[in-house]
Amino acid sequence: MLAHPEVGVAADRPLLVADDIHRHFEGLHAVDGVSIEVPPGQITGLIGPNGAGKSTFLAVVAGTLPVTAGTIVFDGVDITPAPAYRRARRGLVRTFQLPSEFARLTVLENLLVAAPDNRGDSLVGALLGKRYWIEDERRYIKDARALLERFGMSAKESDYAGNMSGGQKRLIEIMRALMLKPRLLLLDEPMSGVHPKIVLEIQRYLQELRAEGLTILMVEHELHMVERLCDSVIVMAQGKVIGSGTMSSLRKQREIVDAYLVG
Ligand code: ADP
Ligand code: MG
């Protein structure tokens, strides 16, 4: 159900290849030559100390920040010049580190604001006019309700998002991203500010999404969570990748332990 309607991915090819990505803020090299590959169908973790450049890197991949230099290839296509909404249409969708719900909209409306609006592009759409829109709207409401059901939030559909708990706001954000039927979901600390009970729920949802074929790249600081969820992990520090592999292999690498895992 969640798979993007476009073709699947060649199993032997990374879904995302970021090559020598730089993002500078004036003199600060927040991302300083990062090259990574994200294999399809897995959860890849991105860890590292505060200020390592993880959120900036996600923003650059999602297209919400332009790169200073480097190339981003998504499913074999160079998307470096594409703005965020075009990347989202291709199936590359992010969430934010800080909750970004629309407090004065209902939970259902928060999902509907994500609905992809493609009709303006097409002459046929314009000619078909209102009837077309109503059909779209019905479909989006149906999709949104299916997500609310799945994420155990149907009863909250008409409540203001601003009144939800930290965990529920995270779920709203994940559901809003799923409305776009992503193939690669970028998550920035989806468990932060979340009650431990909902952390376990989110963990289970992410595992289910992976089982359905969704690829995930997630920033997470809680290493036990990373260990449980992530098939492989990339470690960043000071804008650079300092290691990658499984969590257990990283624990054996002295310089990574020194740079991050203990300090
Ligand atoms: P992380 O997510 O790993 O904690 P960030 O990507 O948020 O790290 O930040 C990396 C560095 O870039 C930090 O030094 C941060 O202060 C800086 N930075 C992030 N965003 C901006 C911005 N919009 N303008 C200037 N500096 C920024
Ligand atoms: Mg961050």
PDB file of C-alpha atoms and ligand atoms in Angstrom:
ATOM      1  CA  MET A   1       0.000   0.000   0.000  1.00  0.00           C
ATOM      2  CA  LEU A   2       2.779   2.378   0.850  1.00  0.00           C
ATOM      3  CA  ALA A   3       4.979   1.645  -2.094  1.00  0.00           C
ATOM      4  CA  HIS A   4       5.347   4.532  -4.476  1.00  0.00           C
ATOM      5  CA  PRO A   5       3.296   3.950  -7.610  1.00  0.00           C
ATOM      6  CA  GLU A   6       6.321   4.370  -9.851  1.00  0.00           C
ATOM      7  CA  VAL A   7       8.619   1.472 -10.634  1.00  0.00           C
ATOM      8  CA  GLY A   8      10.491  -0.399  -7.957  1.00  0.00           C
ATOM      9  CA  VAL A   9      14.203  -0.107  -7.413  1.00  0.00           C
ATOM     10  CA  ALA A  10      16.827  -2.376  -8.833  1.00  0.00           C
ATOM     11  CA  ALA A  11      17.699  -4.435  -5.767  1.00  0.00           C
ATOM     12  CA  ASP A  12      21.427  -4.190  -6.401  1.00  0.00           C
ATOM     13  CA  ARG A  13      21.519  -0.429  -6.729  1.00  0.00           C
ATOM     14  CA  PRO A  14      21.539   2.059  -3.861  1.00  0.00           C
ATOM     15  CA  LEU A  15      18.349   4.099  -3.749  1.00  0.00           C
ATOM     16  CA  LEU A  16      20.295   7.208  -2.816  1.00  0.00           C
ATOM     17  CA  VAL A  17      23.872   8.140  -3.605  1.00  0.00           C
ATOM     18  CA  ALA A  18      25.188  11.378  -2.119  1.00  0.00           C
ATOM     19  CA  ASP A  19      28.602  12.225  -3.471  1.00  0.00           C
ATOM     20  CA  ASP A  20      30.994  14.663  -1.823  1.00  0.00           C
ATOM     21  CA  ILE A  21      28.277  16.865  -0.364  1.00  0.00           C
ATOM     22  CA  HIS A  22      29.282  20.218   1.074  1.00  0.00           C
ATOM     23  CA  ARG A  23      27.056  22.742   2.771  1.00  0.00           C
ATOM     24  CA  HIS A  24      28.619  25.885   4.152  1.00  0.00           C
ATOM     25  CA  PHE A  25      27.029  28.582   6.281  1.00  0.00           C
ATOM     26  CA  GLU A  26      29.316  31.505   5.581  1.00  0.00           C
ATOM     27  CA  GLY A  27      32.622  30.275   6.997  1.00  0.00           C
ATOM     28  CA  LEU A  28      31.176  27.226   8.753  1.00  0.00           C
ATOM     29  CA  HIS A  29      31.507  23.896   6.947  1.00  0.00           C
ATOM     30  CA  ALA A  30      28.442  22.234   8.461  1.00  0.00           C
ATOM     31  CA  VAL A  31      28.634  19.386   5.932  1.00  0.00           C
ATOM     32  CA  ASP A  32      32.145  18.936   4.665  1.00  0.00           C
ATOM     33  CA  GLY A  33      32.455  16.333   1.921  1.00  0.00           C
ATOM     34  CA  VAL A  34      29.940  13.643   2.857  1.00  0.00           C
ATOM     35  CA  SER A  35      29.546  10.655   0.540  1.00  0.00           C
ATOM     36  CA  ILE A  36      27.035   7.970   1.448  1.00  0.00           C
ATOM     37  CA  GLU A  37      24.893   5.305  -0.186  1.00  0.00           C
ATOM     38  CA  VAL A  38      21.506   4.241   1.094  1.00  0.00           C
ATOM     39  CA  PRO A  39      20.568   0.673   0.123  1.00  0.00           C
ATOM     40  CA  PRO A  40      16.927   0.013  -0.738  1.00  0.00           C
ATOM     41  CA  GLY A  41      14.584  -1.689   1.704  1.00  0.00           C
ATOM     42  CA  GLN A  42      16.703  -1.010   4.777  1.00  0.00           C
ATOM     43  CA  ILE A  43      16.806   1.403   7.670  1.00  0.00           C
ATOM     44  CA  THR A  44      20.068   3.319   7.624  1.00  0.00           C
ATOM     45  CA  GLY A  45      20.958   5.232  10.784  1.00  0.00           C
ATOM     46  CA  LEU A  46      22.806   8.536  10.857  1.00  0.00           C
ATOM     47  CA  ILE A  47      24.423   9.271  14.209  1.00  0.00           C
ATOM     48  CA  GLY A  48      26.974  11.684  15.610  1.00  0.00           C
ATOM     49  CA  PRO A  49      27.370  14.374  18.261  1.00  0.00           C
ATOM     50  CA  ASN A  50      25.333  17.565  18.339  1.00  0.00           C
ATOM     51  CA  GLY A  51      26.419  19.926  15.619  1.00  0.00           C
ATOM     52  CA  ALA A  52      27.911  17.127  13.486  1.00  0.00           C
ATOM     53  CA  GLY A  53      25.873  18.288  10.490  1.00  0.00           C
ATOM     54  CA  LYS A  54      23.248  15.497  10.450  1.00  0.00           C
ATOM     55  CA  SER A  55      20.178  17.726  10.155  1.00  0.00           C
ATOM     56  CA  THR A  56      21.904  19.910   7.590  1.00  0.00           C
ATOM     57  CA  PHE A  57      22.756  16.830   5.558  1.00  0.00           C
ATOM     58  CA  LEU A  58      19.137  15.602   5.657  1.00  0.00           C
ATOM     59  CA  ALA A  59      17.947  19.051   4.594  1.00  0.00           C
ATOM     60  CA  VAL A  60      20.315  19.029   1.659  1.00  0.00           C
ATOM     61  CA  VAL A  61      19.187  15.553   0.598  1.00  0.00           C
ATOM     62  CA  ALA A  62      15.526  16.568   0.884  1.00  0.00           C
ATOM     63  CA  GLY A  63      16.221  19.778  -1.014  1.00  0.00           C
ATOM     64  CA  THR A  64      15.008  22.109   1.724  1.00  0.00           C
ATOM     65  CA  LEU A  65      18.550  23.564   1.717  1.00  0.00           C
ATOM     66  CA  PRO A  66      20.623  23.864  -1.462  1.00  0.00           C
ATOM     67  CA  VAL A  67      24.041  22.213  -1.583  1.00  0.00           C
ATOM     68  CA  THR A  68      27.202  24.271  -1.720  1.00  0.00           C
ATOM     69  CA  ALA A  69      28.791  21.463  -3.748  1.00  0.00           C
ATOM     70  CA  GLY A  70      28.275  17.787  -4.486  1.00  0.00           C
ATOM     71  CA  THR A  71      25.719  15.624  -6.266  1.00  0.00           C
ATOM     72  CA  ILE A  72      22.681  13.697  -5.108  1.00  0.00           C
ATOM     73  CA  VAL A  73      21.411  10.801  -7.178  1.00  0.00           C
ATOM     74  CA  PHE A  74      18.044   9.311  -6.264  1.00  0.00           C
ATOM     75  CA  ASP A  75      17.063   6.040  -7.916  1.00  0.00           C
ATOM     76  CA  GLY A  76      19.560   6.621 -10.686  1.00  0.00           C
ATOM     77  CA  VAL A  77      18.514  10.223 -11.400  1.00  0.00           C
ATOM     78  CA  ASP A  78      20.641  13.269 -10.567  1.00  0.00           C
ATOM     79  CA  ILE A  79      18.263  15.375  -8.476  1.00  0.00           C
ATOM     80  CA  THR A  80      20.823  17.905  -7.242  1.00  0.00           C
ATOM     81  CA  PRO A  81      19.141  20.880  -8.945  1.00  0.00           C
ATOM     82  CA  ALA A  82      15.568  19.803  -8.088  1.00  0.00           C
ATOM     83  CA  PRO A  83      13.608  21.720  -5.454  1.00  0.00           C
ATOM     84  CA  ALA A  84      12.137  19.865  -2.463  1.00  0.00           C
ATOM     85  CA  TYR A  85       8.636  19.468  -3.900  1.00  0.00           C
ATOM     86  CA  ARG A  86       9.968  17.790  -7.024  1.00  0.00           C
ATOM     87  CA  ARG A  87      12.050  15.426  -4.920  1.00  0.00           C
ATOM     88  CA  ALA A  88       8.934  14.657  -2.873  1.00  0.00           C
ATOM     89  CA  ARG A  89       7.069  13.779  -6.059  1.00  0.00           C
ATOM     90  CA  ARG A  90       9.822  11.342  -6.908  1.00  0.00           C
ATOM     91  CA  GLY A  91       9.377   9.753  -3.505  1.00  0.00           C
ATOM     92  CA  LEU A  92      12.024  11.474  -1.373  1.00  0.00           C
ATOM     93  CA  VAL A  93      10.338  12.929   1.706  1.00  0.00           C
ATOM     94  CA  ARG A  94      11.620  14.228   5.044  1.00  0.00           C
ATOM     95  CA  THR A  95      10.347  15.040   8.518  1.00  0.00           C
ATOM     96  CA  PHE A  96      11.814  17.696  10.788  1.00  0.00           C
ATOM     97  CA  GLN A  97      13.811  17.503  14.031  1.00  0.00           C
ATOM     98  CA  LEU A  98      11.434  19.904  15.775  1.00  0.00           C
ATOM     99  CA  PRO A  99       7.738  19.048  15.616  1.00  0.00           C
ATOM    100  CA  SER A 100       6.208  21.025  12.775  1.00  0.00           C
ATOM    101  CA  GLU A 101       2.497  20.328  13.155  1.00  0.00           C
ATOM    102  CA  PHE A 102      -0.054  22.985  12.260  1.00  0.00           C
ATOM    103  CA  ALA A 103      -1.413  23.547  15.767  1.00  0.00           C
ATOM    104  CA  ARG A 104      -4.682  25.204  14.724  1.00  0.00           C
ATOM    105  CA  LEU A 105      -5.596  22.579  12.178  1.00  0.00           C
ATOM    106  CA  THR A 106      -7.169  19.261  13.108  1.00  0.00           C
ATOM    107  CA  VAL A 107      -5.183  16.063  12.988  1.00  0.00           C
ATOM    108  CA  LEU A 108      -6.941  15.030   9.762  1.00  0.00           C
ATOM    109  CA  GLU A 109      -6.294  18.434   8.178  1.00  0.00           C
ATOM    110  CA  ASN A 110      -2.633  18.126   9.108  1.00  0.00           C
ATOM    111  CA  LEU A 111      -2.444  15.046   6.910  1.00  0.00           C
ATOM    112  CA  LEU A 112      -4.420  16.614   4.079  1.00  0.00           C
ATOM    113  CA  VAL A 113      -2.069  19.586   3.770  1.00  0.00           C
ATOM    114  CA  ALA A 114       0.513  17.117   2.512  1.00  0.00           C
ATOM    115  CA  ALA A 115      -1.697  15.844  -0.292  1.00  0.00           C
ATOM    116  CA  PRO A 116       0.260  16.136  -3.504  1.00  0.00           C
ATOM    117  CA  ASP A 117      -1.253  18.802  -5.694  1.00  0.00           C
ATOM    118  CA  ASN A 118      -0.420  17.810  -9.228  1.00  0.00           C
ATOM    119  CA  ARG A 119      -3.540  18.938 -11.032  1.00  0.00           C
ATOM    120  CA  GLY A 120      -2.488  22.490 -11.700  1.00  0.00           C
ATOM    121  CA  ASP A 121       0.232  21.039 -13.916  1.00  0.00           C
ATOM    122  CA  SER A 122      -1.992  19.286 -16.330  1.00  0.00           C
ATOM    123  CA  LEU A 123      -4.248  20.791 -18.918  1.00  0.00           C
ATOM    124  CA  VAL A 124      -6.537  17.797 -18.653  1.00  0.00           C
ATOM    125  CA  GLY A 125      -6.809  18.413 -14.935  1.00  0.00           C
ATOM    126  CA  ALA A 126      -7.714  22.027 -15.516  1.00  0.00           C
ATOM    127  CA  LEU A 127     -10.339  21.107 -18.102  1.00  0.00           C
ATOM    128  CA  LEU A 128     -11.878  18.417 -15.950  1.00  0.00           C
ATOM    129  CA  GLY A 129     -12.097  21.053 -13.266  1.00  0.00           C
ATOM    130  CA  LYS A 130     -14.022  20.699 -10.098  1.00  0.00           C
ATOM    131  CA  ARG A 131     -15.179  17.117 -10.418  1.00  0.00           C
ATOM    132  CA  TYR A 132     -11.562  16.057 -10.613  1.00  0.00           C
ATOM    133  CA  TRP A 133     -10.721  17.957  -7.464  1.00  0.00           C
ATOM    134  CA  ILE A 134     -13.551  16.422  -5.506  1.00  0.00           C
ATOM    135  CA  GLU A 135     -12.424  12.940  -6.501  1.00  0.00           C
ATOM    136  CA  ASP A 136      -8.867  13.763  -5.455  1.00  0.00           C
ATOM    137  CA  GLU A 137     -10.076  15.138  -2.200  1.00  0.00           C
ATOM    138  CA  ARG A 138     -12.089  12.007  -1.443  1.00  0.00           C
ATOM    139  CA  ARG A 139      -9.093   9.861  -2.209  1.00  0.00           C
ATOM    140  CA  TYR A 140      -6.807  11.914   0.042  1.00  0.00           C
ATOM    141  CA  ILE A 141      -9.303  11.777   2.887  1.00  0.00           C
ATOM    142  CA  LYS A 142      -9.504   8.023   2.443  1.00  0.00           C
ATOM    143  CA  ASP A 143      -5.686   7.720   2.488  1.00  0.00           C
ATOM    144  CA  ALA A 144      -5.457   9.968   5.538  1.00  0.00           C
ATOM    145  CA  ARG A 145      -8.083   7.981   7.440  1.00  0.00           C
ATOM    146  CA  ALA A 146      -6.338   4.731   6.591  1.00  0.00           C
ATOM    147  CA  LEU A 147      -3.118   6.117   8.065  1.00  0.00           C
ATOM    148  CA  LEU A 148      -4.884   7.404  11.188  1.00  0.00           C
ATOM    149  CA  GLU A 149      -6.400   3.970  11.668  1.00  0.00           C
ATOM    150  CA  ARG A 150      -3.099   2.240  11.224  1.00  0.00           C
ATOM    151  CA  PHE A 151      -1.301   4.585  13.630  1.00  0.00           C
ATOM    152  CA  GLY A 152      -4.033   4.286  16.245  1.00  0.00           C
ATOM    153  CA  MET A 153      -5.145   7.901  15.953  1.00  0.00           C
ATOM    154  CA  SER A 154      -8.587   7.655  14.364  1.00  0.00           C
ATOM    155  CA  ALA A 155     -10.273   8.904  17.532  1.00  0.00           C
ATOM    156  CA  LYS A 156      -8.190  12.109  17.349  1.00  0.00           C
ATOM    157  CA  GLU A 157      -9.079  12.951  13.762  1.00  0.00           C
ATOM    158  CA  SER A 158     -11.052  16.110  14.642  1.00  0.00           C
ATOM    159  CA  ASP A 159      -8.885  17.315  17.537  1.00  0.00           C
ATOM    160  CA  TYR A 160      -6.498  20.223  17.128  1.00  0.00           C
ATOM    161  CA  ALA A 161      -2.976  19.001  16.422  1.00  0.00           C
ATOM    162  CA  GLY A 162      -1.678  21.570  18.910  1.00  0.00           C
ATOM    163  CA  ASN A 163      -3.374  19.616  21.710  1.00  0.00           C
ATOM    164  CA  MET A 164      -1.602  16.347  20.922  1.00  0.00           C
ATOM    165  CA  SER A 165       1.223  14.872  23.016  1.00  0.00           C
ATOM    166  CA  GLY A 166       4.839  14.984  21.838  1.00  0.00           C
ATOM    167  CA  GLY A 167       4.565  11.418  20.573  1.00  0.00           C
ATOM    168  CA  GLN A 168       1.304  12.027  18.765  1.00  0.00           C
ATOM    169  CA  LYS A 169       2.834  15.061  17.040  1.00  0.00           C
ATOM    170  CA  ARG A 170       5.678  12.841  15.842  1.00  0.00           C
ATOM    171  CA  LEU A 171       3.160  10.354  14.499  1.00  0.00           C
ATOM    172  CA  ILE A 172       1.297  13.156  12.717  1.00  0.00           C
ATOM    173  CA  GLU A 173       4.526  14.162  11.078  1.00  0.00           C
ATOM    174  CA  ILE A 174       5.335  10.628   9.975  1.00  0.00           C
ATOM    175  CA  MET A 175       1.793  10.138   8.654  1.00  0.00           C
ATOM    176  CA  ARG A 176       1.981  13.453   6.802  1.00  0.00           C
ATOM    177  CA  ALA A 177       5.171  12.260   5.114  1.00  0.00           C
ATOM    178  CA  LEU A 178       3.516   8.912   4.275  1.00  0.00           C
ATOM    179  CA  MET A 179       0.641  10.746   2.558  1.00  0.00           C
ATOM    180  CA  LEU A 180       3.182  11.471  -0.180  1.00  0.00           C
ATOM    181  CA  LYS A 181       3.809   7.731  -0.620  1.00  0.00           C
ATOM    182  CA  PRO A 182       7.581   8.034  -0.259  1.00  0.00           C
ATOM    183  CA  ARG A 183      10.115   5.491  -1.388  1.00  0.00           C
ATOM    184  CA  LEU A 184      12.819   7.011   0.813  1.00  0.00           C
ATOM    185  CA  LEU A 185      11.731   8.522   4.104  1.00  0.00           C
ATOM    186  CA  LEU A 186      14.179  10.832   5.867  1.00  0.00           C
ATOM    187  CA  LEU A 187      13.489  11.045   9.601  1.00  0.00           C
ATOM    188  CA  ASP A 188      15.208  13.540  11.891  1.00  0.00           C
ATOM    189  CA  GLU A 189      15.101  12.243  15.483  1.00  0.00           C
ATOM    190  CA  PRO A 190      11.566  10.862  15.246  1.00  0.00           C
ATOM    191  CA  MET A 191      11.676   9.665  18.864  1.00  0.00           C
ATOM    192  CA  SER A 192      12.810  12.870  20.528  1.00  0.00           C
ATOM    193  CA  GLY A 193      10.385  14.309  23.059  1.00  0.00           C
ATOM    194  CA  VAL A 194       8.352  11.111  22.946  1.00  0.00           C
ATOM    195  CA  HIS A 195       7.044   9.094  25.891  1.00  0.00           C
ATOM    196  CA  PRO A 196       8.827   5.690  26.120  1.00  0.00           C
ATOM    197  CA  LYS A 197       5.584   3.834  25.426  1.00  0.00           C
ATOM    198  CA  ILE A 198       5.112   5.679  22.145  1.00  0.00           C
ATOM    199  CA  VAL A 199       8.804   5.222  21.330  1.00  0.00           C
ATOM    200  CA  LEU A 200       8.139   1.485  21.196  1.00  0.00           C
ATOM    201  CA  GLU A 201       5.105   2.076  19.006  1.00  0.00           C
ATOM    202  CA  ILE A 202       7.067   4.244  16.590  1.00  0.00           C
ATOM    203  CA  GLN A 203       9.777   1.591  16.514  1.00  0.00           C
ATOM    204  CA  ARG A 204       7.201  -1.037  15.577  1.00  0.00           C
ATOM    205  CA  TYR A 205       5.666   1.175  12.861  1.00  0.00           C
ATOM    206  CA  LEU A 206       9.071   1.809  11.322  1.00  0.00           C
ATOM    207  CA  GLN A 207       9.823  -1.909  11.297  1.00  0.00           C
ATOM    208  CA  GLU A 208       6.484  -2.561   9.596  1.00  0.00           C
ATOM    209  CA  LEU A 209       7.167   0.103   6.984  1.00  0.00           C
ATOM    210  CA  ARG A 210      10.542  -1.446   6.266  1.00  0.00           C
ATOM    211  CA  ALA A 211       8.922  -4.863   5.931  1.00  0.00           C
ATOM    212  CA  GLU A 212       6.649  -3.332   3.290  1.00  0.00           C
ATOM    213  CA  GLY A 213       9.668  -2.160   1.333  1.00  0.00           C
ATOM    214  CA  LEU A 214      10.041   1.446   2.439  1.00  0.00           C
ATOM    215  CA  THR A 215      13.639   2.666   2.660  1.00  0.00           C
ATOM    216  CA  ILE A 216      14.468   4.879   5.635  1.00  0.00           C
ATOM    217  CA  LEU A 217      17.407   7.124   6.492  1.00  0.00           C
ATOM    218  CA  MET A 218      17.063   8.292  10.075  1.00  0.00           C
ATOM    219  CA  VAL A 219      18.972  10.519  12.445  1.00  0.00           C
ATOM    220  CA  GLU A 220      18.694   9.146  15.961  1.00  0.00           C
ATOM    221  CA  HIS A 221      20.732   9.839  19.060  1.00  0.00           C
ATOM    222  CA  GLU A 222      19.511   6.979  21.238  1.00  0.00           C
ATOM    223  CA  LEU A 223      22.006   4.245  20.403  1.00  0.00           C
ATOM    224  CA  HIS A 224      19.985   1.324  21.739  1.00  0.00           C
ATOM    225  CA  MET A 225      17.212   2.359  19.383  1.00  0.00           C
ATOM    226  CA  VAL A 226      19.713   2.601  16.528  1.00  0.00           C
ATOM    227  CA  GLU A 227      20.991  -0.850  17.398  1.00  0.00           C
ATOM    228  CA  ARG A 228      17.485  -2.329  17.343  1.00  0.00           C
ATOM    229  CA  LEU A 229      16.204  -0.587  14.248  1.00  0.00           C
ATOM    230  CA  CYS A 230      19.032   0.155  11.857  1.00  0.00           C
ATOM    231  CA  ASP A 231      20.503  -2.343   9.420  1.00  0.00           C
ATOM    232  CA  SER A 232      23.564  -0.153   9.012  1.00  0.00           C
ATOM    233  CA  VAL A 233      24.785   3.060  10.552  1.00  0.00           C
ATOM    234  CA  ILE A 234      26.766   6.078   9.352  1.00  0.00           C
ATOM    235  CA  VAL A 235      28.670   8.147  11.909  1.00  0.00           C
ATOM    236  CA  MET A 236      29.245  11.856  11.323  1.00  0.00           C
ATOM    237  CA  ALA A 237      31.396  14.283  13.288  1.00  0.00           C
ATOM    238  CA  GLN A 238      32.314  17.849  12.381  1.00  0.00           C
ATOM    239  CA  GLY A 239      30.685  17.669   8.991  1.00  0.00           C
ATOM    240  CA  LYS A 240      32.414  14.462   7.903  1.00  0.00           C
ATOM    241  CA  VAL A 241      31.659  10.753   7.860  1.00  0.00           C
ATOM    242  CA  ILE A 242      34.013   9.112  10.349  1.00  0.00           C
ATOM    243  CA  GLY A 243      32.733   5.557  10.039  1.00  0.00           C
ATOM    244  CA  SER A 244      29.984   3.241   8.914  1.00  0.00           C
ATOM    245  CA  GLY A 245      28.817  -0.327   9.393  1.00  0.00           C
ATOM    246  CA  THR A 246      26.644  -2.227  11.807  1.00  0.00           C
ATOM    247  CA  MET A 247      26.300  -0.787  15.291  1.00  0.00           C
ATOM    248  CA  SER A 248      28.219  -3.726  16.771  1.00  0.00           C
ATOM    249  CA  SER A 249      31.116  -3.286  14.333  1.00  0.00           C
ATOM    250  CA  LEU A 250      31.216   0.445  15.114  1.00  0.00           C
ATOM    251  CA  ARG A 251      31.448  -0.278  18.823  1.00  0.00           C
ATOM    252  CA  LYS A 252      34.728  -2.071  18.129  1.00  0.00           C
ATOM    253  CA  GLN A 253      36.313   0.871  16.317  1.00  0.00           C
ATOM    254  CA  ARG A 254      38.434   2.807  18.744  1.00  0.00           C
ATOM    255  CA  GLU A 255      38.378   6.216  17.070  1.00  0.00           C
ATOM    256  CA  ILE A 256      34.596   6.132  16.722  1.00  0.00           C
ATOM    257  CA  VAL A 257      34.109   5.112  20.303  1.00  0.00           C
ATOM    258  CA  ASP A 258      36.411   7.951  21.365  1.00  0.00           C
ATOM    259  CA  ALA A 259      34.820  10.514  19.089  1.00  0.00           C
ATOM    260  CA  TYR A 260      31.242   9.714  19.803  1.00  0.00           C
ATOM    261  CA  LEU A 261      30.090   6.562  21.483  1.00  0.00           C
ATOM    262  CA  VAL A 262      31.491   7.490  24.865  1.00  0.00           C
ATOM    263  CA  GLY A 263      32.462  11.141  24.688  1.00  0.00           C
TER     264      GLY A 263
HETATM  265  P1  ADP B   1      23.234  18.090  13.987  1.00  0.00           P
HETATM  266  O1  ADP B   1      21.890  17.876  13.397  1.00  0.00           O
HETATM  267  O2  ADP B   1      24.213  16.992  13.712  1.00  0.00           O
HETATM  268  O3  ADP B   1      23.177  18.377  15.463  1.00  0.00           O
HETATM  269  P2  ADP B   1      23.237  20.525  12.398  1.00  0.00           P
HETATM  270  O4  ADP B   1      23.214  20.053  11.000  1.00  0.00           O
HETATM  271  O5  ADP B   1      21.981  21.009  12.993  1.00  0.00           O
HETATM  272  O6  ADP B   1      23.896  19.388  13.315  1.00  0.00           O
HETATM  273  O7  ADP B   1      24.307  21.689  12.523  1.00  0.00           O
HETATM  274  C1  ADP B   1      25.643  21.566  12.015  1.00  0.00           C
HETATM  275  C2  ADP B   1      26.323  22.896  12.200  1.00  0.00           C
HETATM  276  O8  ADP B   1      25.769  23.844  11.307  1.00  0.00           O
HETATM  277  C3  ADP B   1      26.180  23.477  13.596  1.00  0.00           C
HETATM  278  O9  ADP B   1      27.388  24.126  13.928  1.00  0.00           O
HETATM  279  C4  ADP B   1      25.054  24.465  13.434  1.00  0.00           C
HETATM  280  O10 ADP B   1      25.163  25.509  14.373  1.00  0.00           O
HETATM  281  C5  ADP B   1      25.260  24.964  12.019  1.00  0.00           C
HETATM  282  N1  ADP B   1      24.026  25.370  11.358  1.00  0.00           N
HETATM  283  C6  ADP B   1      22.943  24.595  11.131  1.00  0.00           C
HETATM  284  N2  ADP B   1      22.003  25.276  10.464  1.00  0.00           N
HETATM  285  C7  ADP B   1      22.484  26.537  10.286  1.00  0.00           C
HETATM  286  C8  ADP B   1      21.968  27.724   9.663  1.00  0.00           C
HETATM  287  N3  ADP B   1      20.768  27.723   9.081  1.00  0.00           N
HETATM  288  N4  ADP B   1      22.757  28.818   9.665  1.00  0.00           N
HETATM  289  C9  ADP B   1      23.990  28.794  10.220  1.00  0.00           C
HETATM  290  N5  ADP B   1      24.529  27.724  10.813  1.00  0.00           N
HETATM  291  C10 ADP B   1      23.796  26.593  10.848  1.00  0.00           C
HETATM  292 MG    MG B   2      20.030  17.750  14.229  1.00  0.00          MG
END
